[in-house]
Amino acid sequence: MSGFGGVVRVSRTHRLVVAVSVTGLLATACGGTGGGGQRAASVGQEAGTPGTPVAGQAAERVAAAVLPDSASPSPSQSPSPSPSASPSPSAQASGPGPAPLASIGPGERMVRVLALNGYVEWGGTDPKVSWVGEFEKTTGCKVSLKSYDPSRDDGAGVPAPSSFDVISAPPEVAGRLIAERKAAPLNTALLPGYGEIPKRLRESSAEDGRVYGVPYLWGLNEVLYDSSEVEPDGADAIFEDEGPVMFRDSPLSLADAALVLRDRGARIKDPFKLTPDQLDAAAELFDKPDKRVFWSDPIDVVKGFATGSVRLAQATPYHRDVLSRGDRPVRAVGDRPVTGWVDSWLVSAQAAHPSCAYRWLTWTSSADVQRQASAWTGFAPANPSACTGRARRVCVDYRVGEPGAFKGVYFAVRPADYDQWIARWSQVAG
């Protein structure tokens, strides 16, 4: 099997074996959230289970297992982040919180990085995939890396801010860190690459006039359908179809249902800000349990369409790209608006190595690093200058840099009543 974007050829007799072997590789793909438990490592020294690559390159192996030999998918991924419980109102922090860093010092010679699985590669998963070693060499800051899985959060909050300097956070985690004053506001004047990121993405981590995160990767949700089986009129078809259909197993899928309600006349301005009645109505759209399948592993979407066992699915441009180039008649419902998400790097309010943390933010916002991360994960890079080489196809899928690329996209934020979203979703999918 090849590395970035390479052609993968697997004989028909070995496809099932390959499918089994790669299922673990993709257990955390698509969605901005990693999986596979905790993994700690100093870069170049693996500790525990090897890192699990997210959808991009790893999914090439999956496609080879379930698509025709002619399929040669390139990296691309997608979803929304996995669920992560929000604190109760009493858990919200008060006070102004920490002040932004005034200047970058000589460096503390190390930085503790807490990352979604697959978001930081040092060569442990694939020797050809590493964007950390050069950071250490260039900055003198040694990386101490741990991965985490937000979907396994027990509601007590993400790891203590004293345990990391920087964290890659999906919207739910970022929102909670900011609300609890566990994330430090940023001095963007100290981040030379920050201005290259589109304003629409930068807004995702701003609150009360302060910036808390540097966008890293982003993605979109869309409704895919098998055109040989069904020709839907709009995105609401996924709720009306006789099935089987697939939804991402995340409370934020309720926001996609809210967009359908709005299209039907409901007075909903923002799908992530719903009244209790609107939240109930969104949950009620998922009222055909025998025909609804909920996925957390992107391989299930690929397999579902490849084997003809699913007619429609809530998925991403990555899935569509892989399936269409694997000669599957899978199309996307062209309707907008749609939901999306932005995963950003945040600095801990108790960062022990702030100068190296800022060097990390600068490094990961660079075009070179985001190009590698985009190709590996399949998410769109926040920095449009990264849209060359192996990331080019991902950028085409997400229309990066095109006029109107963000038009009609509602990027996820952590709902203020996210505990209620979790409760509703447990009734839907539980």
Short mmCIF file of C-alpha atoms in Angstrom, two decimals:
data_model
loop_
_atom_site.label_atom_id
_atom_site.label_comp_id
_atom_site.label_asym_id
_atom_site.label_seq_id
_atom_site.Cartn_x
_atom_site.Cartn_y
_atom_site.Cartn_z
CA MET A 1 0.00 0.00 0.00
CA SER A 2 1.30 3.39 -0.91
CA GLY A 3 1.53 6.58 1.09
CA PHE A 4 0.04 9.96 0.21
CA GLY A 5 -2.56 9.64 -2.49
CA GLY A 6 -0.94 6.59 -4.06
CA VAL A 7 -2.80 3.92 -5.97
CA VAL A 8 -3.77 0.90 -3.90
CA ARG A 9 -4.35 -2.42 -5.64
CA VAL A 10 -5.85 -5.31 -3.71
CA SER A 11 -7.02 -8.55 -5.31
CA ARG A 12 -10.68 -9.47 -4.97
CA THR A 13 -9.84 -12.51 -2.85
CA HIS A 14 -7.99 -10.39 -0.30
CA ARG A 15 -10.43 -7.49 -0.01
CA LEU A 16 -12.35 -8.85 2.95
CA VAL A 17 -9.15 -9.53 4.85
CA VAL A 18 -7.92 -6.03 4.12
CA ALA A 19 -11.25 -4.55 5.17
CA VAL A 20 -10.97 -6.23 8.55
CA SER A 21 -7.40 -5.08 9.05
CA VAL A 22 -8.09 -1.46 8.19
CA THR A 23 -11.24 -1.07 10.23
CA GLY A 24 -9.14 -0.22 13.27
CA LEU A 25 -7.14 2.29 11.26
CA LEU A 26 -10.25 4.34 10.56
CA ALA A 27 -12.03 3.99 13.87
CA THR A 28 -11.60 7.69 14.57
CA ALA A 29 -11.85 9.22 11.13
CA CYS A 30 -14.21 11.88 9.82
CA GLY A 31 -15.35 14.37 12.22
CA GLY A 32 -12.81 16.30 13.78
CA THR A 33 -12.58 13.99 16.71
CA GLY A 34 -10.05 11.33 17.26
CA GLY A 35 -10.50 8.02 18.95
CA GLY A 36 -8.67 5.01 20.16
CA GLY A 37 -8.06 6.08 23.72
CA GLN A 38 -5.01 7.73 25.19
CA ARG A 39 -1.60 7.60 23.58
CA ALA A 40 1.43 9.34 25.02
CA ALA A 41 4.70 9.86 23.22
CA SER A 42 7.69 12.04 22.95
CA VAL A 43 8.09 12.55 19.25
CA GLY A 44 10.04 9.70 17.75
CA GLN A 45 9.39 7.50 20.78
CA GLU A 46 6.05 5.77 20.67
CA ALA A 47 4.27 4.83 23.87
CA GLY A 48 1.18 2.66 23.85
CA THR A 49 -1.03 2.01 20.84
CA PRO A 50 0.19 3.44 17.53
CA GLY A 51 -1.61 6.53 16.36
CA THR A 52 -4.65 5.97 14.23
CA PRO A 53 -4.67 8.03 11.02
CA VAL A 54 -7.92 9.77 10.27
CA ALA A 55 -9.80 9.43 7.06
CA GLY A 56 -7.53 10.84 4.38
CA GLN A 57 -4.66 8.51 3.55
CA ALA A 58 -5.84 5.62 5.67
CA ALA A 59 -9.15 5.61 3.86
CA GLU A 60 -7.37 4.78 0.63
CA ARG A 61 -6.77 1.37 2.14
CA VAL A 62 -10.41 1.06 3.10
CA ALA A 63 -11.54 2.00 -0.39
CA ALA A 64 -9.20 -0.59 -1.82
CA ALA A 65 -10.92 -3.18 0.33
CA VAL A 66 -14.48 -2.38 -0.71
CA LEU A 67 -14.28 -0.69 -4.09
CA PRO A 68 -13.26 -2.01 -7.52
CA ASP A 69 -9.58 -2.43 -8.39
CA SER A 70 -9.81 0.67 -10.54
CA ALA A 71 -10.53 2.86 -7.51
CA SER A 72 -7.70 5.12 -6.54
CA PRO A 73 -9.07 7.51 -3.94
CA SER A 74 -7.07 10.44 -2.73
CA PRO A 75 -7.06 11.82 0.78
CA SER A 76 -10.10 13.58 2.07
CA GLN A 77 -12.17 13.29 5.16
CA SER A 78 -14.93 14.72 7.07
CA PRO A 79 -17.63 14.99 10.25
CA SER A 80 -18.58 16.64 12.85
CA PRO A 81 -16.92 16.12 16.14
CA SER A 82 -17.95 13.38 18.48
CA PRO A 83 -20.17 14.28 21.42
CA SER A 84 -18.59 15.87 24.45
CA ALA A 85 -20.71 16.83 27.38
CA SER A 86 -20.94 20.48 28.37
CA PRO A 87 -20.80 21.69 31.95
CA SER A 88 -23.88 22.64 33.86
CA PRO A 89 -24.49 26.37 34.32
CA SER A 90 -23.01 26.15 37.81
CA ALA A 91 -19.77 24.88 36.32
CA GLN A 92 -19.28 27.99 34.22
CA ALA A 93 -16.30 30.01 35.32
CA SER A 94 -16.56 33.67 36.18
CA GLY A 95 -14.07 36.50 36.02
CA PRO A 96 -11.96 37.87 33.18
CA GLY A 97 -9.63 34.88 32.88
CA PRO A 98 -5.95 35.07 31.92
CA ALA A 99 -4.47 37.88 29.86
CA PRO A 100 -2.97 37.26 26.40
CA LEU A 101 0.77 36.65 26.21
CA ALA A 102 2.57 39.98 25.80
CA SER A 103 5.66 38.67 24.01
CA ILE A 104 7.35 35.43 23.01
CA GLY A 105 10.41 34.59 25.05
CA PRO A 106 13.41 32.45 24.11
CA GLY A 107 11.41 29.26 24.63
CA GLU A 108 11.11 26.68 27.37
CA ARG A 109 12.60 23.82 25.31
CA MET A 110 9.41 21.75 25.31
CA VAL A 111 5.68 21.91 24.59
CA ARG A 112 2.97 19.54 25.78
CA VAL A 113 0.55 18.83 22.93
CA LEU A 114 -2.87 17.26 23.41
CA ALA A 115 -4.26 16.33 20.00
CA LEU A 116 -7.16 14.63 18.31
CA ASN A 117 -5.93 11.33 16.97
CA GLY A 118 -4.19 11.74 13.63
CA TYR A 119 -3.84 15.52 13.96
CA VAL A 120 -0.16 15.38 14.88
CA GLU A 121 2.06 12.84 13.15
CA TRP A 122 5.70 12.23 13.97
CA GLY A 123 6.41 9.17 11.83
CA GLY A 124 5.15 6.59 14.31
CA THR A 125 2.18 5.58 12.16
CA ASP A 126 3.94 5.98 8.82
CA PRO A 127 7.64 6.91 8.58
CA LYS A 128 6.81 9.14 5.62
CA VAL A 129 4.21 11.11 7.58
CA SER A 130 5.73 13.51 10.06
CA TRP A 131 5.44 17.25 10.55
CA VAL A 132 6.87 17.37 14.06
CA GLY A 133 10.56 16.58 13.77
CA GLU A 134 11.28 19.73 11.80
CA PHE A 135 9.41 21.78 14.40
CA GLU A 136 11.68 20.48 17.14
CA LYS A 137 14.75 21.10 15.03
CA THR A 138 13.70 24.61 14.05
CA THR A 139 12.39 25.86 17.40
CA GLY A 140 14.28 23.85 19.98
CA CYS A 141 10.96 22.95 21.60
CA LYS A 142 10.66 19.20 22.13
CA VAL A 143 7.12 17.88 21.67
CA SER A 144 5.48 15.75 24.35
CA LEU A 145 2.42 14.35 22.59
CA LYS A 146 -0.77 12.76 23.87
CA SER A 147 -3.93 11.99 21.94
CA TYR A 148 -7.44 12.13 23.35
CA ASP A 149 -10.96 11.12 22.41
CA PRO A 150 -13.66 13.73 23.22
CA SER A 151 -16.43 11.18 22.69
CA ARG A 152 -15.23 9.36 25.80
CA ASP A 153 -15.49 12.44 27.97
CA ASP A 154 -17.53 11.76 31.12
CA GLY A 155 -18.83 15.30 31.48
CA ALA A 156 -16.26 16.34 34.06
CA GLY A 157 -14.47 18.43 31.44
CA VAL A 158 -11.51 17.93 29.18
CA PRO A 159 -8.14 17.20 30.76
CA ALA A 160 -7.01 19.72 33.34
CA PRO A 161 -5.44 22.82 31.76
CA SER A 162 -2.30 22.18 33.82
CA SER A 163 -1.74 18.94 31.87
CA PHE A 164 -1.18 20.49 28.43
CA ASP A 165 0.12 23.64 26.75
CA VAL A 166 -1.83 23.38 23.47
CA ILE A 167 -4.84 21.33 22.45
CA SER A 168 -6.53 20.67 19.12
CA ALA A 169 -10.19 21.15 19.92
CA PRO A 170 -13.45 20.51 18.06
CA PRO A 171 -16.21 23.08 18.65
CA GLU A 172 -17.75 21.38 21.69
CA VAL A 173 -14.42 21.09 23.50
CA ALA A 174 -13.28 24.57 22.48
CA GLY A 175 -16.55 26.09 23.67
CA ARG A 176 -16.29 24.44 27.03
CA LEU A 177 -12.64 25.40 27.52
CA ILE A 178 -13.45 29.01 26.75
CA ALA A 179 -16.54 29.06 28.97
CA GLU A 180 -14.64 27.55 31.89
CA ARG A 181 -11.69 29.96 31.41
CA LYS A 182 -9.40 27.00 30.75
CA ALA A 183 -8.22 28.48 27.46
CA ALA A 184 -6.08 31.59 27.28
CA PRO A 185 -7.00 34.45 24.94
CA LEU A 186 -4.42 34.85 22.19
CA ASN A 187 -2.27 37.77 21.13
CA THR A 188 -2.65 37.32 17.39
CA ALA A 189 0.02 39.95 16.73
CA LEU A 190 2.50 37.26 17.81
CA LEU A 191 1.18 34.78 15.23
CA PRO A 192 2.47 35.76 11.77
CA GLY A 193 0.35 33.25 9.86
CA TYR A 194 -2.93 34.10 11.55
CA GLY A 195 -3.92 36.75 9.02
CA GLU A 196 -3.70 34.24 6.15
CA ILE A 197 -6.67 32.32 7.54
CA PRO A 198 -10.05 33.47 6.19
CA LYS A 199 -12.05 35.64 8.55
CA ARG A 200 -15.02 33.27 8.42
CA LEU A 201 -12.91 30.53 10.00
CA ARG A 202 -11.24 32.86 12.48
CA GLU A 203 -14.63 33.87 13.83
CA SER A 204 -15.23 30.32 15.06
CA SER A 205 -12.87 30.75 18.02
CA ALA A 206 -13.61 34.35 18.95
CA GLU A 207 -15.76 35.44 21.86
CA ASP A 208 -16.42 38.82 23.43
CA GLY A 209 -13.85 40.46 21.20
CA ARG A 210 -11.11 38.00 22.15
CA VAL A 211 -9.53 35.27 20.03
CA TYR A 212 -8.99 31.88 21.67
CA GLY A 213 -8.06 29.55 18.85
CA VAL A 214 -6.15 29.29 15.61
CA PRO A 215 -8.14 27.32 12.99
CA TYR A 216 -6.37 24.21 11.79
CA LEU A 217 -8.74 22.01 9.75
CA TRP A 218 -12.40 22.24 8.82
CA GLY A 219 -15.11 20.28 7.07
CA LEU A 220 -18.71 20.12 5.88
CA ASN A 221 -21.64 17.75 6.23
CA GLU A 222 -23.76 16.88 3.22
CA VAL A 223 -26.43 14.36 2.25
CA LEU A 224 -25.19 11.70 -0.17
CA TYR A 225 -27.42 9.38 -2.16
CA ASP A 226 -27.13 6.40 -4.46
CA SER A 227 -28.45 7.79 -7.74
CA SER A 228 -29.20 4.28 -9.00
CA GLU A 229 -31.67 3.85 -6.15
CA VAL A 230 -33.17 7.25 -5.41
CA GLU A 231 -33.35 10.81 -6.76
CA PRO A 232 -34.07 13.05 -3.75
CA ASP A 233 -35.56 16.52 -4.16
CA GLY A 234 -33.68 17.96 -1.20
CA ALA A 235 -31.79 17.29 2.01
CA ASP A 236 -34.99 16.44 3.87
CA ALA A 237 -35.24 13.22 1.85
CA ILE A 238 -32.91 11.52 4.29
CA PHE A 239 -35.65 11.84 6.92
CA GLU A 240 -38.45 10.73 4.60
CA ASP A 241 -36.82 7.91 2.64
CA GLU A 242 -37.91 4.33 3.26
CA GLY A 243 -34.26 3.57 4.03
CA PRO A 244 -31.97 2.32 5.08
CA VAL A 245 -30.23 5.64 5.64
CA MET A 246 -27.22 6.59 7.76
CA PHE A 247 -26.60 9.49 10.14
CA ARG A 248 -23.47 10.52 11.95
CA ASP A 249 -23.73 9.48 15.58
CA SER A 250 -23.37 12.91 17.16
CA PRO A 251 -25.74 15.23 19.03
CA LEU A 252 -24.83 17.91 16.51
CA SER A 253 -26.70 15.93 13.85
CA LEU A 254 -29.74 17.58 15.44
CA ALA A 255 -28.57 20.83 13.83
CA ASP A 256 -28.90 19.23 10.39
CA ALA A 257 -32.44 18.26 11.29
CA ALA A 258 -33.07 21.85 12.41
CA LEU A 259 -32.10 23.10 8.96
CA VAL A 260 -34.74 20.82 7.48
CA LEU A 261 -37.31 22.22 9.93
CA ARG A 262 -36.37 25.72 8.89
CA ASP A 263 -36.81 24.83 5.24
CA ARG A 264 -40.29 23.65 6.17
CA GLY A 265 -41.14 26.99 7.76
CA ALA A 266 -39.84 26.86 11.32
CA ARG A 267 -38.48 30.17 12.60
CA ILE A 268 -34.90 29.02 13.18
CA LYS A 269 -32.13 31.54 12.63
CA ASP A 270 -29.19 29.42 13.80
CA PRO A 271 -29.42 25.59 13.84
CA PHE A 272 -27.11 25.47 16.86
CA LYS A 273 -29.35 27.77 18.89
CA LEU A 274 -32.68 26.03 19.33
CA THR A 275 -35.54 26.47 21.76
CA PRO A 276 -36.57 23.36 23.73
CA ASP A 277 -39.55 22.89 21.41
CA GLN A 278 -37.35 23.20 18.33
CA LEU A 279 -34.87 20.71 19.79
CA ASP A 280 -37.71 18.26 20.40
CA ALA A 281 -38.99 18.75 16.86
CA ALA A 282 -35.52 18.12 15.44
CA ALA A 283 -35.24 14.89 17.42
CA GLU A 284 -38.65 13.78 16.19
CA LEU A 285 -37.43 13.78 12.59
CA PHE A 286 -35.39 10.67 13.47
CA ASP A 287 -38.55 8.68 14.13
CA LYS A 288 -38.01 5.60 11.97
CA PRO A 289 -35.60 3.54 14.09
CA ASP A 290 -35.85 0.43 11.91
CA LYS A 291 -34.58 2.35 8.91
CA ARG A 292 -31.96 4.52 10.61
CA VAL A 293 -28.32 3.52 11.07
CA PHE A 294 -25.91 5.70 13.04
CA TRP A 295 -22.23 5.68 12.17
CA SER A 296 -19.15 6.82 14.01
CA ASP A 297 -16.65 5.05 11.76
CA PRO A 298 -16.38 6.46 8.21
CA ILE A 299 -15.64 3.02 6.80
CA ASP A 300 -19.29 2.21 7.45
CA VAL A 301 -20.39 4.91 5.01
CA VAL A 302 -18.02 3.65 2.32
CA LYS A 303 -19.08 0.06 2.88
CA GLY A 304 -22.75 0.97 2.98
CA PHE A 305 -22.75 2.58 -0.45
CA ALA A 306 -20.21 0.17 -1.93
CA THR A 307 -22.33 -2.85 -1.03
CA GLY A 308 -25.67 -1.22 -1.85
CA SER A 309 -26.92 -1.55 1.72
CA VAL A 310 -27.63 2.16 2.15
CA ARG A 311 -29.54 4.63 -0.04
CA LEU A 312 -28.75 7.96 1.62
CA ALA A 313 -26.25 9.05 4.25
CA GLN A 314 -25.17 12.11 6.15
CA ALA A 315 -21.53 12.23 5.15
CA THR A 316 -18.84 14.47 3.71
CA PRO A 317 -17.18 15.52 0.46
CA TYR A 318 -14.47 12.96 1.21
CA HIS A 319 -16.92 10.06 1.11
CA ARG A 320 -18.41 11.34 -2.12
CA ASP A 321 -15.01 11.69 -3.74
CA VAL A 322 -13.86 8.20 -2.81
CA LEU A 323 -17.08 6.53 -3.86
CA SER A 324 -17.50 8.38 -7.14
CA ARG A 325 -13.97 7.60 -8.23
CA GLY A 326 -14.60 4.02 -7.23
CA ASP A 327 -17.35 3.91 -9.88
CA ARG A 328 -20.19 4.13 -7.39
CA PRO A 329 -23.12 6.34 -8.50
CA VAL A 330 -23.05 8.43 -5.34
CA ARG A 331 -24.04 12.09 -5.56
CA ALA A 332 -24.57 14.92 -3.11
CA VAL A 333 -27.82 16.76 -2.64
CA GLY A 334 -26.88 20.23 -3.84
CA ASP A 335 -28.92 22.14 -1.31
CA ARG A 336 -27.44 24.67 1.05
CA PRO A 337 -27.42 25.63 3.87
CA VAL A 338 -25.35 22.90 5.45
CA THR A 339 -23.53 22.46 8.73
CA GLY A 340 -19.78 22.37 9.17
CA TRP A 341 -17.13 22.54 11.86
CA VAL A 342 -13.72 24.04 12.54
CA ASP A 343 -11.07 22.37 14.69
CA SER A 344 -8.64 24.85 16.24
CA TRP A 345 -5.51 24.97 18.35
CA LEU A 346 -6.01 26.53 21.79
CA VAL A 347 -3.48 27.43 24.48
CA SER A 348 -4.07 26.32 28.05
CA ALA A 349 -4.81 29.03 30.60
CA GLN A 350 -2.16 27.31 32.72
CA ALA A 351 0.40 26.66 30.01
CA ALA A 352 3.80 25.93 31.54
CA HIS A 353 5.55 26.58 28.22
CA PRO A 354 3.75 29.55 26.63
CA SER A 355 6.56 30.64 24.33
CA CYS A 356 6.89 27.17 22.80
CA ALA A 357 3.08 27.01 22.66
CA TYR A 358 3.00 30.12 20.47
CA ARG A 359 5.73 28.67 18.31
CA TRP A 360 3.52 25.61 17.89
CA LEU A 361 0.55 27.74 16.84
CA THR A 362 2.70 29.50 14.25
CA TRP A 363 4.07 26.20 12.97
CA THR A 364 0.69 24.49 12.62
CA SER A 365 -0.87 27.47 10.84
CA SER A 366 1.83 27.42 8.16
CA ALA A 367 0.93 26.28 4.66
CA ASP A 368 3.49 23.47 4.69
CA VAL A 369 2.20 21.84 7.87
CA GLN A 370 -1.46 22.30 6.99
CA ARG A 371 -0.82 20.79 3.57
CA GLN A 372 0.49 17.65 5.23
CA ALA A 373 -2.26 17.56 7.85
CA SER A 374 -4.97 18.04 5.24
CA ALA A 375 -3.64 15.24 3.05
CA TRP A 376 -3.39 12.92 6.03
CA THR A 377 -6.79 13.64 7.58
CA GLY A 378 -8.83 14.67 4.56
CA PHE A 379 -10.06 17.84 6.26
CA ALA A 380 -9.77 21.14 4.42
CA PRO A 381 -6.81 23.28 5.55
CA ALA A 382 -7.61 26.58 7.23
CA ASN A 383 -4.73 28.23 5.38
CA PRO A 384 -5.66 28.42 1.67
CA SER A 385 -1.99 28.54 0.72
CA ALA A 386 -1.81 24.88 1.72
CA CYS A 387 -3.89 23.87 -1.31
CA THR A 388 -1.06 22.43 -3.38
CA GLY A 389 0.49 19.02 -3.81
CA ARG A 390 -1.32 16.19 -2.09
CA ALA A 391 -3.81 18.53 -0.42
CA ARG A 392 -5.06 19.92 -3.73
CA ARG A 393 -7.81 17.36 -4.17
CA VAL A 394 -9.10 17.95 -0.64
CA CYS A 395 -9.28 21.67 -1.36
CA VAL A 396 -11.20 21.01 -4.58
CA ASP A 397 -13.70 18.90 -2.65
CA TYR A 398 -14.23 21.74 -0.17
CA ARG A 399 -13.93 24.58 -2.70
CA VAL A 400 -11.19 26.18 -0.62
CA GLY A 401 -10.39 29.67 -1.82
CA GLU A 402 -13.37 29.86 -4.16
CA PRO A 403 -15.83 32.76 -3.88
CA GLY A 404 -18.81 31.67 -1.86
CA ALA A 405 -17.06 28.64 -0.38
CA PHE A 406 -18.56 29.43 3.03
CA LYS A 407 -21.92 30.67 1.76
CA GLY A 408 -24.75 28.83 3.43
CA VAL A 409 -22.43 27.05 5.88
CA TYR A 410 -23.27 27.10 9.58
CA PHE A 411 -20.13 26.24 11.48
CA ALA A 412 -20.77 24.39 14.71
CA VAL A 413 -20.50 26.00 18.09
CA ARG A 414 -21.14 24.34 21.40
CA PRO A 415 -24.80 25.00 22.18
CA ALA A 416 -25.35 26.73 25.50
CA ASP A 417 -27.67 23.87 26.49
CA TYR A 418 -25.50 21.10 25.09
CA ASP A 419 -26.42 18.75 27.91
CA GLN A 420 -29.97 18.86 26.55
CA TRP A 421 -28.69 18.05 23.06
CA ILE A 422 -26.89 15.03 24.46
CA ALA A 423 -30.04 13.91 26.27
CA ARG A 424 -32.16 14.23 23.13
CA TRP A 425 -29.61 12.39 21.04
CA SER A 426 -29.39 9.52 23.52
CA GLN A 427 -33.13 9.06 23.00
CA VAL A 428 -32.71 9.13 19.22
CA ALA A 429 -29.72 6.84 18.80
CA GLY A 430 -29.44 5.14 22.15
#
